[in-house]
Amino acid sequence: MRIQSATEPGTPGQPNEDFAAVATPTETGEGALVVLDGVTAPSGDFGCAHGVAWFSARLGGTLLRALAEGPVRPLDDSLAHAISRTADAHRATCDLSHRRTPQATVVCARWDAIRVEYLVLSDSVLLVEGPTGLVRPVLDRRLDRLRPLTRQLPRDRRAAFVEGLRNAPDGFYTAAADPSVAGRAVVGELPRDEVRTLAAFTDGVGRWAETFGLGDWPALLGALAEQGPAGVIAEVRAAESADPEGALYPRGKTHDDATAVLVTL
């Protein structure tokens, strides 16, 4: 088994609001991974004294521990548990009902000798490669369906529009303070012998395919394998810097935190 990972903040010197960790596989092959993308809060009060980077690290660490305890608890229950524990850690000092309370997208996976389980919530991505080389993307498409509407709006209104749809019935879901959103995640499992590689990454890496069109999902998985996660992040940074105002490739911000984990089983 081989594990590679890389993460880089969108702005040097600023906190990286992504989180990534892998539970070290045991001798019999069990392991788990977690990748979170903290949602950057707009300027101004957002009800929390800790910040998004703290939230991502706390939620990610709690989720990884829950996954590493074994297959007794399903992944969505593990996420609900992690959300509740993280909320308990700051509900006495922070306003968790604030619509901008810290939150994050989630990708996680757990594997043993028999199966590979996975969960995706919001717009981070999991790619699953089978033994024949077929690549299966696991995606939560709810935010994707809203993007055409967002792009029709003036740029200065897009963030507020998306914010109004977060954790709303007709919108999309992120992990914040309500554990019930775990039930909205995309979940599934595959036999272990049908999985050769797992690649989990935030949308800062997903820009390689979805924003800049450097290739499709199988090509991105190939680039992660050949160049390593750090090499793919470097390619994204070069593409971002070549179009700093988003004139050719519209996006919410010039650079974004970028994180990827590649596991070869």
PDB file of C-alpha atoms in Angstrom:
ATOM      1  CA  MET A   1       0.000   0.000   0.000  1.00  0.00           C
ATOM      2  CA  ARG A   2       1.235   3.474  -0.903  1.00  0.00           C
ATOM      3  CA  ILE A   3      -0.103   6.786   0.457  1.00  0.00           C
ATOM      4  CA  GLN A   4       0.754  10.228  -0.960  1.00  0.00           C
ATOM      5  CA  SER A   5      -0.669  13.594   0.075  1.00  0.00           C
ATOM      6  CA  ALA A   6      -0.109  17.317  -0.301  1.00  0.00           C
ATOM      7  CA  THR A   7      -1.852  20.479   0.824  1.00  0.00           C
ATOM      8  CA  GLU A   8      -1.213  24.154   0.145  1.00  0.00           C
ATOM      9  CA  PRO A   9      -3.040  27.303   1.269  1.00  0.00           C
ATOM     10  CA  GLY A  10      -4.548  29.502  -1.398  1.00  0.00           C
ATOM     11  CA  THR A  11      -2.738  32.525   0.021  1.00  0.00           C
ATOM     12  CA  PRO A  12       0.777  32.095   1.463  1.00  0.00           C
ATOM     13  CA  GLY A  13       0.872  33.120   5.099  1.00  0.00           C
ATOM     14  CA  GLN A  14      -2.876  32.655   5.565  1.00  0.00           C
ATOM     15  CA  PRO A  15      -4.404  29.699   7.425  1.00  0.00           C
ATOM     16  CA  ASN A  16      -5.065  26.629   5.324  1.00  0.00           C
ATOM     17  CA  GLU A  17      -8.703  25.750   5.970  1.00  0.00           C
ATOM     18  CA  ASP A  18      -8.425  22.306   4.360  1.00  0.00           C
ATOM     19  CA  PHE A  19      -7.735  19.173   6.404  1.00  0.00           C
ATOM     20  CA  ALA A  20      -6.376  15.793   5.363  1.00  0.00           C
ATOM     21  CA  ALA A  21      -5.341  12.725   7.333  1.00  0.00           C
ATOM     22  CA  VAL A  22      -4.986   8.983   6.870  1.00  0.00           C
ATOM     23  CA  ALA A  23      -5.243   6.285   9.526  1.00  0.00           C
ATOM     24  CA  THR A  24      -2.165   4.097   9.184  1.00  0.00           C
ATOM     25  CA  PRO A  25      -3.173   0.754   7.672  1.00  0.00           C
ATOM     26  CA  THR A  26      -2.866  -2.264   9.921  1.00  0.00           C
ATOM     27  CA  GLU A  27      -1.016  -5.460   9.055  1.00  0.00           C
ATOM     28  CA  THR A  28      -4.267  -6.917   7.746  1.00  0.00           C
ATOM     29  CA  GLY A  29      -4.931  -3.927   5.507  1.00  0.00           C
ATOM     30  CA  GLU A  30      -7.497  -1.766   7.330  1.00  0.00           C
ATOM     31  CA  GLY A  31      -7.240   1.991   6.961  1.00  0.00           C
ATOM     32  CA  ALA A  32      -9.181   5.216   6.516  1.00  0.00           C
ATOM     33  CA  LEU A  33      -8.812   8.670   5.006  1.00  0.00           C
ATOM     34  CA  VAL A  34     -10.496  12.014   5.613  1.00  0.00           C
ATOM     35  CA  VAL A  35     -10.325  15.171   3.469  1.00  0.00           C
ATOM     36  CA  LEU A  36     -12.216  18.348   4.416  1.00  0.00           C
ATOM     37  CA  ASP A  37     -12.497  21.723   2.719  1.00  0.00           C
ATOM     38  CA  GLY A  38     -13.342  24.436   5.230  1.00  0.00           C
ATOM     39  CA  VAL A  39     -15.779  27.017   3.876  1.00  0.00           C
ATOM     40  CA  THR A  40     -14.120  30.430   4.044  1.00  0.00           C
ATOM     41  CA  ALA A  41     -16.382  32.805   5.936  1.00  0.00           C
ATOM     42  CA  PRO A  42     -17.061  36.255   4.451  1.00  0.00           C
ATOM     43  CA  SER A  43     -15.470  39.159   6.274  1.00  0.00           C
ATOM     44  CA  GLY A  44     -17.259  40.207   9.438  1.00  0.00           C
ATOM     45  CA  ASP A  45     -18.792  38.334  12.322  1.00  0.00           C
ATOM     46  CA  PHE A  46     -19.606  34.653  11.795  1.00  0.00           C
ATOM     47  CA  GLY A  47     -20.451  33.702  15.356  1.00  0.00           C
ATOM     48  CA  CYS A  48     -17.322  31.694  16.174  1.00  0.00           C
ATOM     49  CA  ALA A  49     -14.253  32.702  18.162  1.00  0.00           C
ATOM     50  CA  HIS A  50     -12.140  29.850  16.788  1.00  0.00           C
ATOM     51  CA  GLY A  51     -12.207  30.120  13.010  1.00  0.00           C
ATOM     52  CA  VAL A  52     -12.630  27.803  10.063  1.00  0.00           C
ATOM     53  CA  ALA A  53      -9.156  26.212  10.217  1.00  0.00           C
ATOM     54  CA  TRP A  54      -9.772  25.199  13.843  1.00  0.00           C
ATOM     55  CA  PHE A  55     -13.159  23.760  12.910  1.00  0.00           C
ATOM     56  CA  SER A  56     -11.768  21.725   9.999  1.00  0.00           C
ATOM     57  CA  ALA A  57      -8.978  20.290  12.130  1.00  0.00           C
ATOM     58  CA  ARG A  58     -11.319  19.462  14.995  1.00  0.00           C
ATOM     59  CA  LEU A  59     -13.994  17.885  12.813  1.00  0.00           C
ATOM     60  CA  GLY A  60     -11.464  16.027  10.659  1.00  0.00           C
ATOM     61  CA  GLY A  61      -9.563  14.602  13.597  1.00  0.00           C
ATOM     62  CA  THR A  62     -12.740  13.489  15.354  1.00  0.00           C
ATOM     63  CA  LEU A  63     -14.060  11.879  12.176  1.00  0.00           C
ATOM     64  CA  LEU A  64     -10.819  10.000  11.520  1.00  0.00           C
ATOM     65  CA  ARG A  65     -10.830   8.617  15.061  1.00  0.00           C
ATOM     66  CA  ALA A  66     -14.427   7.457  14.613  1.00  0.00           C
ATOM     67  CA  LEU A  67     -13.542   5.719  11.341  1.00  0.00           C
ATOM     68  CA  ALA A  68     -10.451   4.094  12.791  1.00  0.00           C
ATOM     69  CA  GLU A  69     -12.462   2.476  15.563  1.00  0.00           C
ATOM     70  CA  GLY A  70     -13.670  -0.083  13.031  1.00  0.00           C
ATOM     71  CA  PRO A  71     -16.639  -0.903  10.824  1.00  0.00           C
ATOM     72  CA  VAL A  72     -19.237  -1.061  13.622  1.00  0.00           C
ATOM     73  CA  ARG A  73     -20.497   2.485  12.930  1.00  0.00           C
ATOM     74  CA  PRO A  74     -21.525   3.354   9.335  1.00  0.00           C
ATOM     75  CA  LEU A  75     -19.744   6.293   7.718  1.00  0.00           C
ATOM     76  CA  ASP A  76     -22.723   8.638   7.868  1.00  0.00           C
ATOM     77  CA  ASP A  77     -23.191   7.839  11.551  1.00  0.00           C
ATOM     78  CA  SER A  78     -19.477   8.472  12.093  1.00  0.00           C
ATOM     79  CA  LEU A  79     -19.827  11.874  10.442  1.00  0.00           C
ATOM     80  CA  ALA A  80     -22.904  12.713  12.519  1.00  0.00           C
ATOM     81  CA  HIS A  81     -20.966  11.736  15.655  1.00  0.00           C
ATOM     82  CA  ALA A  82     -18.007  13.921  14.634  1.00  0.00           C
ATOM     83  CA  ILE A  83     -20.259  16.903  13.898  1.00  0.00           C
ATOM     84  CA  SER A  84     -21.948  16.565  17.305  1.00  0.00           C
ATOM     85  CA  ARG A  85     -18.642  16.239  19.165  1.00  0.00           C
ATOM     86  CA  THR A  86     -17.195  19.247  17.359  1.00  0.00           C
ATOM     87  CA  ALA A  87     -20.303  21.331  18.054  1.00  0.00           C
ATOM     88  CA  ASP A  88     -20.091  20.380  21.731  1.00  0.00           C
ATOM     89  CA  ALA A  89     -16.486  21.610  21.798  1.00  0.00           C
ATOM     90  CA  HIS A  90     -17.515  25.210  21.069  1.00  0.00           C
ATOM     91  CA  ARG A  91     -21.236  25.638  21.594  1.00  0.00           C
ATOM     92  CA  ALA A  92     -20.636  27.248  25.020  1.00  0.00           C
ATOM     93  CA  THR A  93     -18.535  30.045  23.491  1.00  0.00           C
ATOM     94  CA  CYS A  94     -19.897  30.417  19.949  1.00  0.00           C
ATOM     95  CA  ASP A  95     -23.207  31.006  18.180  1.00  0.00           C
ATOM     96  CA  LEU A  96     -23.682  27.776  16.262  1.00  0.00           C
ATOM     97  CA  SER A  97     -27.010  28.980  14.868  1.00  0.00           C
ATOM     98  CA  HIS A  98     -25.233  31.713  12.879  1.00  0.00           C
ATOM     99  CA  ARG A  99     -25.633  30.976   9.166  1.00  0.00           C
ATOM    100  CA  ARG A 100     -21.885  31.527   8.711  1.00  0.00           C
ATOM    101  CA  THR A 101     -20.829  29.257  11.557  1.00  0.00           C
ATOM    102  CA  PRO A 102     -17.717  27.286  10.487  1.00  0.00           C
ATOM    103  CA  GLN A 103     -18.465  24.423   8.113  1.00  0.00           C
ATOM    104  CA  ALA A 104     -16.727  22.118   5.669  1.00  0.00           C
ATOM    105  CA  THR A 105     -17.181  19.754   2.764  1.00  0.00           C
ATOM    106  CA  VAL A 106     -16.323  16.129   3.516  1.00  0.00           C
ATOM    107  CA  VAL A 107     -14.768  13.147   1.757  1.00  0.00           C
ATOM    108  CA  CYS A 108     -13.925  10.030   3.712  1.00  0.00           C
ATOM    109  CA  ALA A 109     -13.276   6.378   3.012  1.00  0.00           C
ATOM    110  CA  ARG A 110     -12.581   3.274   5.061  1.00  0.00           C
ATOM    111  CA  TRP A 111     -11.288  -0.075   3.869  1.00  0.00           C
ATOM    112  CA  ASP A 112     -10.521  -3.529   5.157  1.00  0.00           C
ATOM    113  CA  ALA A 113      -9.791  -6.902   3.572  1.00  0.00           C
ATOM    114  CA  ILE A 114     -13.413  -7.257   2.413  1.00  0.00           C
ATOM    115  CA  ARG A 115     -14.748  -3.866   1.334  1.00  0.00           C
ATOM    116  CA  VAL A 116     -14.157  -0.176   0.709  1.00  0.00           C
ATOM    117  CA  GLU A 117     -16.734   2.276   2.091  1.00  0.00           C
ATOM    118  CA  TYR A 118     -16.982   5.917   1.013  1.00  0.00           C
ATOM    119  CA  LEU A 119     -18.840   9.154   1.773  1.00  0.00           C
ATOM    120  CA  VAL A 120     -18.926  12.501  -0.050  1.00  0.00           C
ATOM    121  CA  LEU A 121     -20.720  15.651   1.131  1.00  0.00           C
ATOM    122  CA  SER A 122     -20.688  18.765  -1.079  1.00  0.00           C
ATOM    123  CA  ASP A 123     -18.129  19.571  -3.777  1.00  0.00           C
ATOM    124  CA  SER A 124     -14.965  17.770  -2.757  1.00  0.00           C
ATOM    125  CA  VAL A 125     -14.336  14.660  -4.867  1.00  0.00           C
ATOM    126  CA  LEU A 126     -13.458  10.986  -4.507  1.00  0.00           C
ATOM    127  CA  LEU A 127     -12.114   9.040  -7.505  1.00  0.00           C
ATOM    128  CA  VAL A 128     -12.130   5.244  -7.340  1.00  0.00           C
ATOM    129  CA  GLU A 129      -9.978   3.291  -9.782  1.00  0.00           C
ATOM    130  CA  GLY A 130     -10.704  -0.362 -10.397  1.00  0.00           C
ATOM    131  CA  PRO A 131      -8.207  -3.123 -11.266  1.00  0.00           C
ATOM    132  CA  THR A 132      -8.869  -2.658 -15.010  1.00  0.00           C
ATOM    133  CA  GLY A 133      -8.093   1.080 -14.850  1.00  0.00           C
ATOM    134  CA  LEU A 134     -11.728   2.220 -14.983  1.00  0.00           C
ATOM    135  CA  VAL A 135     -12.132   5.413 -12.924  1.00  0.00           C
ATOM    136  CA  ARG A 136     -15.395   6.062 -11.109  1.00  0.00           C
ATOM    137  CA  PRO A 137     -16.000   9.589  -9.722  1.00  0.00           C
ATOM    138  CA  VAL A 138     -18.061   9.798  -6.542  1.00  0.00           C
ATOM    139  CA  LEU A 139     -19.707  13.231  -6.569  1.00  0.00           C
ATOM    140  CA  ASP A 140     -22.356  15.155  -4.667  1.00  0.00           C
ATOM    141  CA  ARG A 141     -23.944  17.002  -7.607  1.00  0.00           C
ATOM    142  CA  ARG A 142     -26.261  19.342  -5.703  1.00  0.00           C
ATOM    143  CA  LEU A 143     -23.929  22.341  -5.818  1.00  0.00           C
ATOM    144  CA  ASP A 144     -23.068  21.643  -9.468  1.00  0.00           C
ATOM    145  CA  ARG A 145     -26.731  22.027 -10.403  1.00  0.00           C
ATOM    146  CA  LEU A 146     -26.771  25.515  -8.860  1.00  0.00           C
ATOM    147  CA  ARG A 147     -23.633  26.814 -10.562  1.00  0.00           C
ATOM    148  CA  PRO A 148     -25.305  27.817 -13.882  1.00  0.00           C
ATOM    149  CA  LEU A 149     -27.729  30.005 -11.925  1.00  0.00           C
ATOM    150  CA  THR A 150     -24.851  31.483  -9.940  1.00  0.00           C
ATOM    151  CA  ARG A 151     -22.895  32.427 -13.065  1.00  0.00           C
ATOM    152  CA  GLN A 152     -25.871  34.402 -14.392  1.00  0.00           C
ATOM    153  CA  LEU A 153     -25.599  36.787 -11.443  1.00  0.00           C
ATOM    154  CA  PRO A 154     -23.232  39.762 -11.118  1.00  0.00           C
ATOM    155  CA  ARG A 155     -19.994  38.623  -9.522  1.00  0.00           C
ATOM    156  CA  ASP A 156     -20.601  40.662  -6.361  1.00  0.00           C
ATOM    157  CA  ARG A 157     -23.904  38.832  -5.704  1.00  0.00           C
ATOM    158  CA  ARG A 158     -22.733  35.261  -6.227  1.00  0.00           C
ATOM    159  CA  ALA A 159     -21.374  34.583  -2.752  1.00  0.00           C
ATOM    160  CA  ALA A 160     -24.581  35.730  -1.043  1.00  0.00           C
ATOM    161  CA  PHE A 161     -26.702  33.637  -3.411  1.00  0.00           C
ATOM    162  CA  VAL A 162     -24.715  30.475  -2.702  1.00  0.00           C
ATOM    163  CA  GLU A 163     -24.681  31.195   1.023  1.00  0.00           C
ATOM    164  CA  GLY A 164     -28.458  31.395   1.045  1.00  0.00           C
ATOM    165  CA  LEU A 165     -28.708  27.894  -0.439  1.00  0.00           C
ATOM    166  CA  ARG A 166     -26.231  26.229   1.913  1.00  0.00           C
ATOM    167  CA  ASN A 167     -27.912  23.653   4.152  1.00  0.00           C
ATOM    168  CA  ALA A 168     -31.291  24.552   2.656  1.00  0.00           C
ATOM    169  CA  PRO A 169     -33.887  22.072   1.280  1.00  0.00           C
ATOM    170  CA  ASP A 170     -33.489  23.197  -2.336  1.00  0.00           C
ATOM    171  CA  GLY A 171     -29.763  23.853  -2.068  1.00  0.00           C
ATOM    172  CA  PHE A 172     -26.757  21.827  -0.932  1.00  0.00           C
ATOM    173  CA  TYR A 173     -25.265  20.612   2.326  1.00  0.00           C
ATOM    174  CA  THR A 174     -22.047  21.005   4.299  1.00  0.00           C
ATOM    175  CA  ALA A 175     -20.948  19.749   7.706  1.00  0.00           C
ATOM    176  CA  ALA A 176     -21.507  22.533  10.249  1.00  0.00           C
ATOM    177  CA  ALA A 177     -23.270  22.115  13.624  1.00  0.00           C
ATOM    178  CA  ASP A 178     -26.272  19.994  12.619  1.00  0.00           C
ATOM    179  CA  PRO A 179     -25.451  16.254  12.645  1.00  0.00           C
ATOM    180  CA  SER A 180     -28.522  15.417  10.562  1.00  0.00           C
ATOM    181  CA  VAL A 181     -26.791  16.656   7.372  1.00  0.00           C
ATOM    182  CA  ALA A 182     -24.697  13.468   7.485  1.00  0.00           C
ATOM    183  CA  GLY A 183     -27.811  11.703   6.247  1.00  0.00           C
ATOM    184  CA  ARG A 184     -27.652  13.842   3.083  1.00  0.00           C
ATOM    185  CA  ALA A 185     -24.212  12.596   2.079  1.00  0.00           C
ATOM    186  CA  VAL A 186     -23.493  10.349  -0.899  1.00  0.00           C
ATOM    187  CA  VAL A 187     -22.476   6.981   0.561  1.00  0.00           C
ATOM    188  CA  GLY A 188     -21.663   3.558  -0.792  1.00  0.00           C
ATOM    189  CA  GLU A 189     -19.309   0.615  -0.699  1.00  0.00           C
ATOM    190  CA  LEU A 190     -17.464  -1.674  -3.089  1.00  0.00           C
ATOM    191  CA  PRO A 191     -15.725  -5.033  -2.724  1.00  0.00           C
ATOM    192  CA  ARG A 192     -12.064  -4.504  -1.856  1.00  0.00           C
ATOM    193  CA  ASP A 193     -10.915  -6.463  -4.899  1.00  0.00           C
ATOM    194  CA  GLU A 194     -12.736  -3.975  -7.169  1.00  0.00           C
ATOM    195  CA  VAL A 195     -10.669  -1.029  -5.901  1.00  0.00           C
ATOM    196  CA  ARG A 196      -7.038  -0.384  -6.803  1.00  0.00           C
ATOM    197  CA  THR A 197      -6.696   3.338  -6.049  1.00  0.00           C
ATOM    198  CA  LEU A 198      -8.530   6.049  -4.102  1.00  0.00           C
ATOM    199  CA  ALA A 199      -7.983   9.763  -4.729  1.00  0.00           C
ATOM    200  CA  ALA A 200      -9.705  12.292  -2.458  1.00  0.00           C
ATOM    201  CA  PHE A 201      -9.309  16.029  -3.014  1.00  0.00           C
ATOM    202  CA  THR A 202     -10.848  19.422  -2.356  1.00  0.00           C
ATOM    203  CA  ASP A 203     -12.219  21.613  -5.119  1.00  0.00           C
ATOM    204  CA  GLY A 204      -8.957  23.564  -5.110  1.00  0.00           C
ATOM    205  CA  VAL A 205      -7.442  20.481  -6.785  1.00  0.00           C
ATOM    206  CA  GLY A 206     -10.636  19.667  -8.668  1.00  0.00           C
ATOM    207  CA  ARG A 207     -10.088  22.929 -10.593  1.00  0.00           C
ATOM    208  CA  TRP A 208      -7.494  21.001 -12.635  1.00  0.00           C
ATOM    209  CA  ALA A 209     -10.372  19.271 -14.430  1.00  0.00           C
ATOM    210  CA  GLU A 210     -13.527  21.230 -13.687  1.00  0.00           C
ATOM    211  CA  THR A 211     -12.269  24.813 -14.091  1.00  0.00           C
ATOM    212  CA  PHE A 212      -9.146  24.742 -16.252  1.00  0.00           C
ATOM    213  CA  GLY A 213      -9.991  21.696 -18.358  1.00  0.00           C
ATOM    214  CA  LEU A 214      -6.509  20.194 -18.165  1.00  0.00           C
ATOM    215  CA  GLY A 215      -8.107  16.769 -18.520  1.00  0.00           C
ATOM    216  CA  ASP A 216     -11.030  14.646 -17.342  1.00  0.00           C
ATOM    217  CA  TRP A 217     -11.278  12.720 -14.074  1.00  0.00           C
ATOM    218  CA  PRO A 218      -9.250   9.709 -15.284  1.00  0.00           C
ATOM    219  CA  ALA A 219      -6.566  12.091 -16.547  1.00  0.00           C
ATOM    220  CA  LEU A 220      -6.484  13.833 -13.175  1.00  0.00           C
ATOM    221  CA  LEU A 221      -6.066  10.519 -11.386  1.00  0.00           C
ATOM    222  CA  GLY A 222      -3.243   9.697 -13.794  1.00  0.00           C
ATOM    223  CA  ALA A 223      -1.574  13.047 -13.076  1.00  0.00           C
ATOM    224  CA  LEU A 224      -1.863  12.470  -9.315  1.00  0.00           C
ATOM    225  CA  ALA A 225      -0.210   9.067  -9.738  1.00  0.00           C
ATOM    226  CA  GLU A 226       2.551  10.256 -12.082  1.00  0.00           C
ATOM    227  CA  GLN A 227       3.379  13.680 -10.626  1.00  0.00           C
ATOM    228  CA  GLY A 228       2.153  13.225  -7.079  1.00  0.00           C
ATOM    229  CA  PRO A 229      -0.393  15.496  -5.380  1.00  0.00           C
ATOM    230  CA  ALA A 230       2.157  18.300  -5.016  1.00  0.00           C
ATOM    231  CA  GLY A 231       2.839  18.273  -8.759  1.00  0.00           C
ATOM    232  CA  VAL A 232      -0.866  18.555  -9.590  1.00  0.00           C
ATOM    233  CA  ILE A 233      -1.284  21.441  -7.139  1.00  0.00           C
ATOM    234  CA  ALA A 234       1.636  23.189  -8.848  1.00  0.00           C
ATOM    235  CA  GLU A 235      -0.135  22.836 -12.206  1.00  0.00           C
ATOM    236  CA  VAL A 236      -3.310  24.330 -10.731  1.00  0.00           C
ATOM    237  CA  ARG A 237      -1.342  27.246  -9.288  1.00  0.00           C
ATOM    238  CA  ALA A 238       0.245  27.927 -12.689  1.00  0.00           C
ATOM    239  CA  ALA A 239      -3.171  27.940 -14.367  1.00  0.00           C
ATOM    240  CA  GLU A 240      -4.578  30.259 -11.707  1.00  0.00           C
ATOM    241  CA  SER A 241      -1.675  32.677 -12.015  1.00  0.00           C
ATOM    242  CA  ALA A 242      -2.047  32.806 -15.794  1.00  0.00           C
ATOM    243  CA  ASP A 243      -5.649  34.029 -15.371  1.00  0.00           C
ATOM    244  CA  PRO A 244      -5.600  36.032 -12.111  1.00  0.00           C
ATOM    245  CA  GLU A 245      -8.851  37.930 -12.732  1.00  0.00           C
ATOM    246  CA  GLY A 246     -10.820  34.880 -13.827  1.00  0.00           C
ATOM    247  CA  ALA A 247     -11.485  36.360 -17.262  1.00  0.00           C
ATOM    248  CA  LEU A 248     -10.937  33.079 -19.127  1.00  0.00           C
ATOM    249  CA  TYR A 249     -11.808  30.696 -16.302  1.00  0.00           C
ATOM    250  CA  PRO A 250     -14.459  32.252 -14.013  1.00  0.00           C
ATOM    251  CA  ARG A 251     -14.173  31.249 -10.363  1.00  0.00           C
ATOM    252  CA  GLY A 252     -14.941  32.678  -6.954  1.00  0.00           C
ATOM    253  CA  LYS A 253     -11.350  33.546  -6.070  1.00  0.00           C
ATOM    254  CA  THR A 254      -8.018  33.534  -7.863  1.00  0.00           C
ATOM    255  CA  HIS A 255      -6.399  30.872  -5.659  1.00  0.00           C
ATOM    256  CA  ASP A 256      -8.000  28.343  -3.340  1.00  0.00           C
ATOM    257  CA  ASP A 257      -6.685  26.031  -0.657  1.00  0.00           C
ATOM    258  CA  ALA A 258      -5.771  22.786  -2.414  1.00  0.00           C
ATOM    259  CA  THR A 259      -5.458  19.333  -0.854  1.00  0.00           C
ATOM    260  CA  ALA A 260      -5.236  15.797  -2.254  1.00  0.00           C
ATOM    261  CA  VAL A 261      -4.679  12.303  -0.848  1.00  0.00           C
ATOM    262  CA  LEU A 262      -3.818   9.356  -3.106  1.00  0.00           C
ATOM    263  CA  VAL A 263      -3.989   5.817  -1.735  1.00  0.00           C
ATOM    264  CA  THR A 264      -2.888   2.813  -3.771  1.00  0.00           C
ATOM    265  CA  LEU A 265      -4.303  -0.286  -2.096  1.00  0.00           C
TER     266      LEU A 265
END
